[in-house]
Structure formats: structure tokens, C-alpha cells
Short mmCIF file of C-alpha atoms and ligand atoms in Angstrom, two decimals:
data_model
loop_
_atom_site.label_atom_id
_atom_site.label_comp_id
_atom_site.label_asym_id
_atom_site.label_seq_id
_atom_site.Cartn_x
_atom_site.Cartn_y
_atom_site.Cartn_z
CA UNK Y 1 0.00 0.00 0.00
CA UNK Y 2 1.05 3.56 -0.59
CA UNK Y 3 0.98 6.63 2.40
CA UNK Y 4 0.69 10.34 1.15
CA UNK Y 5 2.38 12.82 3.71
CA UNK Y 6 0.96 16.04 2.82
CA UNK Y 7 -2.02 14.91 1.15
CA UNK Y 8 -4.41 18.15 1.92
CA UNK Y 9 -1.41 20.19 -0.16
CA UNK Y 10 -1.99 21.32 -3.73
CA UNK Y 11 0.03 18.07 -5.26
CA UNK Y 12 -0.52 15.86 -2.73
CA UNK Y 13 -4.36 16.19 -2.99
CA UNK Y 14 -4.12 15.52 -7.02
CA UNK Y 15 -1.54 12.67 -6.47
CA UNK Y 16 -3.68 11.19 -4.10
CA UNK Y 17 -6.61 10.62 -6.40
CA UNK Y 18 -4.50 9.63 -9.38
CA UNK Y 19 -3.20 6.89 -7.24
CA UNK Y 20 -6.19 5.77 -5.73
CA UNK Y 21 -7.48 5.91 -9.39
CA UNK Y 22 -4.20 3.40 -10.71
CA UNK Y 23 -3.85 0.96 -7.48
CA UNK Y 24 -7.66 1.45 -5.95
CA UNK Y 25 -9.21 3.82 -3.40
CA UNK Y 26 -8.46 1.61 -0.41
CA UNK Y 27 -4.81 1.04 -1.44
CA UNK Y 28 -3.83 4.35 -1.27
CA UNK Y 29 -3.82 6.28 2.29
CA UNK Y 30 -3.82 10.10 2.74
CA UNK Y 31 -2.32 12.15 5.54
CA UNK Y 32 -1.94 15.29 6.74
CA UNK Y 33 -1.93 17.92 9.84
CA UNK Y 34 -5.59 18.97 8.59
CA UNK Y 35 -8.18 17.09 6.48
CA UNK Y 36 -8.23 18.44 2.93
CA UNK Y 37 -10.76 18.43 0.30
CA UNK Y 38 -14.22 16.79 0.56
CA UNK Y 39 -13.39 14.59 -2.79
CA UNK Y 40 -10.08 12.99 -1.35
CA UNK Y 41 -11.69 12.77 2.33
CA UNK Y 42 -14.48 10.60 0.61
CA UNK Y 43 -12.53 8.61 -1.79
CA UNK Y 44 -10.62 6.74 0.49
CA UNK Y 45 -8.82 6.58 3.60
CA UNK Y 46 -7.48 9.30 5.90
CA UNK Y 47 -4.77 9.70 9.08
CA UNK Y 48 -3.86 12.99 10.83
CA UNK Y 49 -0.47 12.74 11.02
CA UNK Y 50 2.30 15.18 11.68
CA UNK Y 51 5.09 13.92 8.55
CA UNK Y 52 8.00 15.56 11.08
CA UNK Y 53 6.75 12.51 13.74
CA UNK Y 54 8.66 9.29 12.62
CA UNK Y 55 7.45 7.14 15.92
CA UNK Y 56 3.58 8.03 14.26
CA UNK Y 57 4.43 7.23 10.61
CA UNK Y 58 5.83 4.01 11.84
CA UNK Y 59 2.15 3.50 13.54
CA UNK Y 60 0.28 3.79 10.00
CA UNK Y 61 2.69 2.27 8.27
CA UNK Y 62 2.33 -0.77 10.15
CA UNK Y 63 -1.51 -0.56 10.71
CA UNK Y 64 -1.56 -0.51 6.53
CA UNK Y 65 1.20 -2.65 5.76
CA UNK Y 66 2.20 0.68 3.60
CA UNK Y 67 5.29 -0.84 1.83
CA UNK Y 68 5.68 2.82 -0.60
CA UNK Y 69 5.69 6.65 0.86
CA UNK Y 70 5.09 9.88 -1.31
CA UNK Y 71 6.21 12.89 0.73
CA UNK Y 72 4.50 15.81 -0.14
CA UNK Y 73 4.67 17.77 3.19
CA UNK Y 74 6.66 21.14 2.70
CA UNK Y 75 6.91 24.66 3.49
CA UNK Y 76 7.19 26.73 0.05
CA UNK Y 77 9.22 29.89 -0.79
CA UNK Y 78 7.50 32.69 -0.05
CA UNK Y 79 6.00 30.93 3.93
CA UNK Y 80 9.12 29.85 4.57
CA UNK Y 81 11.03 33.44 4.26
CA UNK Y 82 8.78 34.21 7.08
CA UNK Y 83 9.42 31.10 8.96
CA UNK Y 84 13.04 30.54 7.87
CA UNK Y 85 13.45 27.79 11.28
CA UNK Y 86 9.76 26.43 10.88
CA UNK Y 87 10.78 25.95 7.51
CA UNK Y 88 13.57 24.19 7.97
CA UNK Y 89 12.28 21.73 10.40
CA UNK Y 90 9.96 20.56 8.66
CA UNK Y 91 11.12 20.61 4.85
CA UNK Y 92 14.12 18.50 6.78
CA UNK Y 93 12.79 15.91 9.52
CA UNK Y 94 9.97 15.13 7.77
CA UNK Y 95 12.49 13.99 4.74
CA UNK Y 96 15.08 12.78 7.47
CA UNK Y 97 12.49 10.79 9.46
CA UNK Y 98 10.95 8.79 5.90
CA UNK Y 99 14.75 7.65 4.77
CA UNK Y 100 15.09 6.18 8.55
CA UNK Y 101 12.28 4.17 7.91
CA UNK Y 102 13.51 3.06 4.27
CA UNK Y 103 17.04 2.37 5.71
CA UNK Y 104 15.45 0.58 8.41
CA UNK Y 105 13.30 -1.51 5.95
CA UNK Y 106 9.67 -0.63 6.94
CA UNK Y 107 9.20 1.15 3.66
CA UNK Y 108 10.65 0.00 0.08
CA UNK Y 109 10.47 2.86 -2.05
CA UNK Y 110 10.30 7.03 -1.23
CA UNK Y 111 8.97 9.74 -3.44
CA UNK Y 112 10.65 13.47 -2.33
CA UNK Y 113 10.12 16.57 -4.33
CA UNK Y 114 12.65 19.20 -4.79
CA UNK Y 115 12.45 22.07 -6.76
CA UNK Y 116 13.87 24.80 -9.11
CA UNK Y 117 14.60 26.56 -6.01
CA UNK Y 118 17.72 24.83 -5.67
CA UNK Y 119 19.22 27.37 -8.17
CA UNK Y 120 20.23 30.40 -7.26
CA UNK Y 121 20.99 33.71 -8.72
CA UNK Y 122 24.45 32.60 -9.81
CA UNK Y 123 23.00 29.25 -11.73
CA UNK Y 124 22.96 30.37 -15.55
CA UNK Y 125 19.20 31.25 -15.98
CA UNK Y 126 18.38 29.37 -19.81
CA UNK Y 127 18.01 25.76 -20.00
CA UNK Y 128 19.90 25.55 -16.65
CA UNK Y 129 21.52 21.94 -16.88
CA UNK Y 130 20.67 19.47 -14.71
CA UNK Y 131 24.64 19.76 -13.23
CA UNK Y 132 25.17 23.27 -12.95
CA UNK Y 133 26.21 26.36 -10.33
CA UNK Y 134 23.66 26.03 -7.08
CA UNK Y 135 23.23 28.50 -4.45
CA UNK Y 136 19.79 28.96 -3.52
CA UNK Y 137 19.53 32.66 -1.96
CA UNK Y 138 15.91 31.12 -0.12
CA UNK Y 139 15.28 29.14 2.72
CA UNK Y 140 13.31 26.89 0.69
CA UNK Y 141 15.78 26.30 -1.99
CA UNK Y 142 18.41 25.73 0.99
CA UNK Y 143 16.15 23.22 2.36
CA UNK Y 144 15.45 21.49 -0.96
CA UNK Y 145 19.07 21.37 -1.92
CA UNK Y 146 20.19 19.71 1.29
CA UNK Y 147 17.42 17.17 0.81
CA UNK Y 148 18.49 16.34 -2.30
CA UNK Y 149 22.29 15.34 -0.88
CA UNK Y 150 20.42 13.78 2.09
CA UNK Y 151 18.72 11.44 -0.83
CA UNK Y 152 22.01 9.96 -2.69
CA UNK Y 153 23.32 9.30 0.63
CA UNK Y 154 21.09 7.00 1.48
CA UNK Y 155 20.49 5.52 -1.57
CA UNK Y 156 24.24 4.97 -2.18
CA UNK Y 157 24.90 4.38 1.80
CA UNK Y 158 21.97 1.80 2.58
CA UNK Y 159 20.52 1.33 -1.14
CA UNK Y 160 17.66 3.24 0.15
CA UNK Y 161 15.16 3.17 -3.61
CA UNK Y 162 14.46 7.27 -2.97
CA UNK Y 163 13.70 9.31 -6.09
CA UNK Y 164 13.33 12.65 -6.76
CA UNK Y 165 12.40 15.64 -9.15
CA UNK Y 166 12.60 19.47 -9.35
CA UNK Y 167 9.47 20.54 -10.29
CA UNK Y 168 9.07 23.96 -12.12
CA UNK Y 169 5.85 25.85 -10.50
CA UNK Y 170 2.76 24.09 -10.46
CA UNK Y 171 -0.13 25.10 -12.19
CA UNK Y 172 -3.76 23.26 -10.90
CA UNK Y 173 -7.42 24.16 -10.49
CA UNK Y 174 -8.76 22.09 -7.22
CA UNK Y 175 -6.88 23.97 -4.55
CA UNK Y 176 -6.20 27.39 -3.52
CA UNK Y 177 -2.33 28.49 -3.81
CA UNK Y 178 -0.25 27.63 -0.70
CA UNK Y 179 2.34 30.14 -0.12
CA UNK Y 180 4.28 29.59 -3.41
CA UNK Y 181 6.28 32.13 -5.49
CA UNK Y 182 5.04 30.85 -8.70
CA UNK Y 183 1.28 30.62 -6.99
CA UNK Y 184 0.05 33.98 -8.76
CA UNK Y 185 -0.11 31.69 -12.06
CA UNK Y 186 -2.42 29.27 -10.30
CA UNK Y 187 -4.49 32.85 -8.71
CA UNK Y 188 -5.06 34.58 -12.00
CA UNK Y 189 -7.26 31.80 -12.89
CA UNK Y 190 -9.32 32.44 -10.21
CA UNK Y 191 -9.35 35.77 -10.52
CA UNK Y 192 -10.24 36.09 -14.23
CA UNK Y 193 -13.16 34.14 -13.84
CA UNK Y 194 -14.40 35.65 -10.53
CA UNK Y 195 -13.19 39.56 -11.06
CA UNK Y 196 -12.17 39.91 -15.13
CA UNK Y 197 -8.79 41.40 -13.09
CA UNK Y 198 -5.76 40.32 -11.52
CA UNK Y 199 -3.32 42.59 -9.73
CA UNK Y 200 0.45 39.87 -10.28
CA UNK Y 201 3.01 40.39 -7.27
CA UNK Y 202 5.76 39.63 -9.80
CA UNK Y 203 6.63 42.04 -13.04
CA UNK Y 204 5.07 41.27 -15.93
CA UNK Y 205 8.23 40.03 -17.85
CA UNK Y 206 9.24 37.52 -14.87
CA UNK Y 207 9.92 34.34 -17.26
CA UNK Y 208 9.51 31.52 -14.46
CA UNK Y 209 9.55 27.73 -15.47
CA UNK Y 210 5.98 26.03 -15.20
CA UNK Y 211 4.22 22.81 -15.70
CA UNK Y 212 0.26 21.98 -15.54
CA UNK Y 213 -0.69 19.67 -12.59
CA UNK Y 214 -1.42 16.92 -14.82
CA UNK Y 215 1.84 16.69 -16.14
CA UNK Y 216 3.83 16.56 -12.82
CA UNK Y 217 1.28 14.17 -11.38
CA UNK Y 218 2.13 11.58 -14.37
CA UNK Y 219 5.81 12.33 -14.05
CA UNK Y 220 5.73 11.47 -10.94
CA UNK Y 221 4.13 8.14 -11.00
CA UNK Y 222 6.14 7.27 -14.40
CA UNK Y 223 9.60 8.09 -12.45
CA UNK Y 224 8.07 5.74 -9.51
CA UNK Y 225 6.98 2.86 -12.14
CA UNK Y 226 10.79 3.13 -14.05
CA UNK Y 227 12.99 -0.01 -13.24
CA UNK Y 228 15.62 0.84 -10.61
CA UNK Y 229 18.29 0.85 -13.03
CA UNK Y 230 16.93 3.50 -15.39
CA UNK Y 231 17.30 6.24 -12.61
CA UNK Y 232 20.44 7.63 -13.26
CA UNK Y 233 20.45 10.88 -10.61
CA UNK Y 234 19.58 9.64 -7.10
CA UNK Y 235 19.82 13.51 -6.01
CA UNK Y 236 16.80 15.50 -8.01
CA UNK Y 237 15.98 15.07 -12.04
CA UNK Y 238 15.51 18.34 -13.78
CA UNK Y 239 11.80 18.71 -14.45
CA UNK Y 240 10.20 20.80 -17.78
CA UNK Y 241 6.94 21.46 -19.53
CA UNK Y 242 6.75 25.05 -20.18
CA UNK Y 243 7.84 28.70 -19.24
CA UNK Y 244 6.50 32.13 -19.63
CA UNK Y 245 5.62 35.41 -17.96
CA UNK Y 246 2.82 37.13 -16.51
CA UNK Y 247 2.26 39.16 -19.26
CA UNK Y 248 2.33 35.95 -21.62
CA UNK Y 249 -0.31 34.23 -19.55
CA UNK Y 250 -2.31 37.27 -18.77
CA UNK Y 251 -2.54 37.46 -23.14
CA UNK Y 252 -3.45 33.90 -23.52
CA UNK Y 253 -6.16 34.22 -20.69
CA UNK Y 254 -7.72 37.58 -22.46
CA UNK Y 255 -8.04 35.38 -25.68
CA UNK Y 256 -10.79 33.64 -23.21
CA UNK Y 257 -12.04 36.65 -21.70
CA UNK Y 258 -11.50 39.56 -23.46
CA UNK Y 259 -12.29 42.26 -20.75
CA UNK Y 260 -10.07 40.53 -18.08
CA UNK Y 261 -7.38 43.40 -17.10
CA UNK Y 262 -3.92 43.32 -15.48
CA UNK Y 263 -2.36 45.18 -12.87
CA UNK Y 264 1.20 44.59 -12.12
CA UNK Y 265 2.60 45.51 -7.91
CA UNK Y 266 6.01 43.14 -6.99
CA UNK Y 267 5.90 42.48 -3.97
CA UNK Y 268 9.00 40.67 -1.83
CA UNK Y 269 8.45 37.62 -3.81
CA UNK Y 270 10.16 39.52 -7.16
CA UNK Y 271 13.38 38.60 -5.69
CA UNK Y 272 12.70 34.95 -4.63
CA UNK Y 273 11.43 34.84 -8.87
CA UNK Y 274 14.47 36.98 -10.15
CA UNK Y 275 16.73 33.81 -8.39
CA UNK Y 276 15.47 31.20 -9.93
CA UNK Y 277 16.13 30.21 -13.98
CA UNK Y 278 13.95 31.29 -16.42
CA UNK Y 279 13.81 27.63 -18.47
CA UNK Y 280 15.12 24.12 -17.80
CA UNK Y 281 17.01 21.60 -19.66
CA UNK Y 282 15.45 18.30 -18.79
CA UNK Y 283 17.15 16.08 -21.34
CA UNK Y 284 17.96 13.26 -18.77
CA UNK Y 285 14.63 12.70 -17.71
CA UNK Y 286 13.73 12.42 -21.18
CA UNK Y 287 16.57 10.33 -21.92
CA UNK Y 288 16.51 7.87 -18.48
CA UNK Y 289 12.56 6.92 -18.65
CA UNK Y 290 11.12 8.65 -21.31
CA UNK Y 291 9.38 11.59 -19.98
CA UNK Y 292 7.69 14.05 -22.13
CA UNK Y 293 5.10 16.44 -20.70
CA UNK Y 294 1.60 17.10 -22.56
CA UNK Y 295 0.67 20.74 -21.91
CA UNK Y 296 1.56 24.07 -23.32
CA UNK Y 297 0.18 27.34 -22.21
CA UNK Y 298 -2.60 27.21 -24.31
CA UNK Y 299 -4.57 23.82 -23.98
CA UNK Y 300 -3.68 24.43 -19.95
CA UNK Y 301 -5.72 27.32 -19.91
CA UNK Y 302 -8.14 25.94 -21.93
CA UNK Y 303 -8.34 22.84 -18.83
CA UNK Y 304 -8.21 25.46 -15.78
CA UNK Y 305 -10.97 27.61 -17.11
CA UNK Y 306 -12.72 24.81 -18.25
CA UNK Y 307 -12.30 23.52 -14.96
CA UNK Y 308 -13.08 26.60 -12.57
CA UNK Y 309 -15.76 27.79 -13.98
CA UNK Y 310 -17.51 24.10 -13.70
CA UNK Y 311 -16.42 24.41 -9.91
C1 VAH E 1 7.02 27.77 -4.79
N1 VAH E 1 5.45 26.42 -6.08
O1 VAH E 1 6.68 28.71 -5.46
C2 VAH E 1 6.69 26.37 -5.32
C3 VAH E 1 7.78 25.87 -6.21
C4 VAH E 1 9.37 26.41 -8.03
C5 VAH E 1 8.25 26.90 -7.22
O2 VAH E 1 8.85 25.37 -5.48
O3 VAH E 1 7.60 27.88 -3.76
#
């Protein structure tokens, strides 16, 4: 069976139901510190759990005979510039507490998101390489880049079966942005359909690397199917779909709805943006297991709007 820590969060609630949907509603077992949307709460079951509490993962891991763990549970950029030590504690001993358990054989297999935050303002900002310059400038990208080390360790220390990608900003329609940097792409959605207007906290020619929810959800599952020995990179695989800026999107979305306006007012999360690249060179995924993502700018808007206004 498989345990979701972080399950209420905007990709753990979508990866939930897509494996519940591929193994069966009862095989699949959601988690979190609160419950999260009425559709996963019904569709299967559900365990408050704190993913920074090993001793209490061990407790539904064994009450499910859960043999696989996706860990979802994280504090993103912009939250976790307030809450640099919050942050930290729980972006780490949530990841350190889930390799335990796989090094002390409870579990067989991890899934542990990292990010594009692991670049920094010194990585080289077009098709940034999968091996490249890394100095994350946020506490989030510090976080994320440490986990990633923390993962080849224990895969090549105790052959712990831990994978990893670096998603590019998520783009989905079932929950409400949590704190991200790249979140105002998910809110002008929202906001087109509910106000024809949008005021972006980033400036409108911040090119940011992107990817619709659908896309991560099935590379995420197809890097967890792969055979063992087509994972080459036990740290993080560069991730890619798409990139653009708010000015591109805001276009696209005005095809749609022609009177929808656009305001633009940076706020502090400019800076967390300006550090990251702009596009990502994702070759070895496509090379190690054959990823390819589905979604460009335009048939994703055509899904979220399609989507929101049925909500
Ligand atoms: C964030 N959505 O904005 C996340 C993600 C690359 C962005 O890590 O913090």
C-alpha cells in the first residue's frame, strides 16, 4: 500500500486521487496535519499525522502494511522566508524521518520533491543543466538542496530506492495556492473568472519555469513505475513542460475573456522569482525513462478555465 504525507497540499491532494485511481481507493492512504478536500476525504482513507513525527508514521505504516511513501509535506518559498526555522524543520525531519524508515526496511520505495529553487541567482538562468552552479539565496531552496544530498546518501549508503524531481511551478485548479512564489499563475485563474482582473506580485516580464498539474502528477508516477536501473540521478531530475511570464499568460487568458485586465505591484516575492532560472534543460529525464510532458500554455488554460468555472 502507498501513504501520502501532505495529502491536503496542492500536489498531494491531485496525487492522491491519481493513485487511488491506478492501485484502488483503499490502497492508497492520505495524511496530513488537517483534512483536505471533501473529494479525497471521501474517496478513500485518511490519518492525521504530523510527517515531522517518525514514531507516528511508523504507527500507520504498520496498521496498513504501507510498503511505498510519497512525501508531499513542505513549506514553500514565499512561507518559509517568514518562517526561515519552521521551515527548515519541517522541509528536513519530515524527509530525514521517511529515509530512517527506508534504511530501516519498513518502507521499500520514497517519493521526495525538490524544486527549481535549488538554483540560485548565480545558476545560468536558460536551460539551466541538470549539473550546474547552485546556491539557492531562499530558505526553501536551501532546504530542498540539502534534501536532495540527504537522498544519494542514502540511496548509495543503505541502497535506500528514494527518487526525486525538481518541479518547475505548479499550475492546478482544485486547490487554492499555498504560499508559493510561482502561486500567482495558479491565482489569475481564479481571478479572471471571478473579477475579469488580476493585480500579479511579480513584473510582468518575470519568465519563471511552469508545468500543468497533470503533467507533474504523471511524471511522478512514471519516475516511480521506471525499473531501478533507469534512474540515473539519485539527487533530483531536472523537471520541464513550459515557461512564460505574466504578461504571456495574462494574453493567452484575455483570448478567453476579453475584458479581463492586469495590474502589475512586486511584492517581496520579485526577488525569490528573479533567483530562480527562467527555463530548464530536462534532457535526462527524457533520456533515463522517457518523460515528455503534454501541456503548453494554451490547452492548460483551456483545462483550468474549463475547470473553474464548472467548480
Ligand atoms: C514555490 N510552487 O513557489 C513552489 C515551487 C518552483 C516553485 O517550489 O515555492
Amino acid at each position: 500500500r502507498i501513504l501520502v504525507l501532505g495529502a491536503s497540499g496542492q500536489i498531494g491532494t491531485e496525487l492522491t486521487q491519481k493513485l487511488r485511481e491506478l492501485y484502488g481507493n483503499q490502497q492508497v492512504i492520505a495524511s496530513d496535519i488537517k483534512e483536505g478536500t471533501s473529494e479525497m476525504m471521501a474517496s478513500g482513507p485518511f490519518e492525521i499525522l504530523d510527517a515531522t513525527d517518525k514514531a507516528s508514521i511508523l504507527q500507520v505504516i504498520l496498521k496498513y502494511k504501507i510498503n511505498q511513501v510519497y512525501l508531499l509535506a513542505a513549506m514553500l518559498s514565499a512561507t518559509a522566508e517568514k518562517f526561515p526555522q519552521k521551515a527548515w524543520d519541517l522541509n528536513m525531519n519530515s524527509l530525514l524521518a521517511v529515509l530512517d524508515l527506508a534504511k530501516e526496511k519498513y518502507i521499500q520505495q520514497v517519493y521526495w520533491p525538490s524544486s527549481i529553487a535549488v538554483f540560485g541567482p548565480t545558476t545560468p538562468k536558460q536551460n539551466t543543466p541538470q549539473k550546474t552552479i547552485m546556491e539557492p539565496s531562499t530558505v526553501y531552496g536551501i532546504s530542498k538542496l540539502s534534501g536532495e544530498f540527504w537522498c544519494n546518501y542514502y540511496h548509495q549508503k543503505f541502497g535506500v530506492d528514494v527518487r526525486s524531481l525538481r518541479y518547475p511551478g505548479i499550475i492546478s485548479w482544485k486547490t487554492k495556492p499555498g504560499g508559493g512564489t510561482t502561486d500567482y499563475a495558479v491565482d489569475i485563474y481564479f481571478k479572471a473568472l471571478e473579477e475579469k482582473k488580476f493585480t500579479c506580485f511579480l513584473s510582468e516580464n518575470t519568465r519563471l519555469p511552469m508545468m500543468y498539474m497533470q503533467d507533474a502528477v504523471n511524471a511522478t508516477i512514471q519516475l516511480m513505475q521506471a525499473k531501478s536501473s533507469e534512474i540515473k540521478i539519485r539527487t533530483s531530475y531536472n523537471l520541464a513542460a513550459i515557461d512564460f511570464t505574466p504578461k504571456e499568460i495574462a494574453d493567452v487568458i484575455k483570448k478567453h475573456i476579453p475584458d479581463f485586465t492586469i495590474e502589475y505591484a512586486p511584492d517581496s516575492r520579485q526577488q525569490i522569482a528573479d533567483s530562480w532560472p527562467s527555463s530548464i534543460d530536462d534532457s535526462e529525464a527524457r533520456n533515463d525513462w522517457n518523460w515528455k510532458h503534454q501541456f503548453d500554455l494554451s490547452s492548460m488554460t483551456v483545462e483550468m478555465l474549463k475547470n473553474l468555472e464548472k467548480k
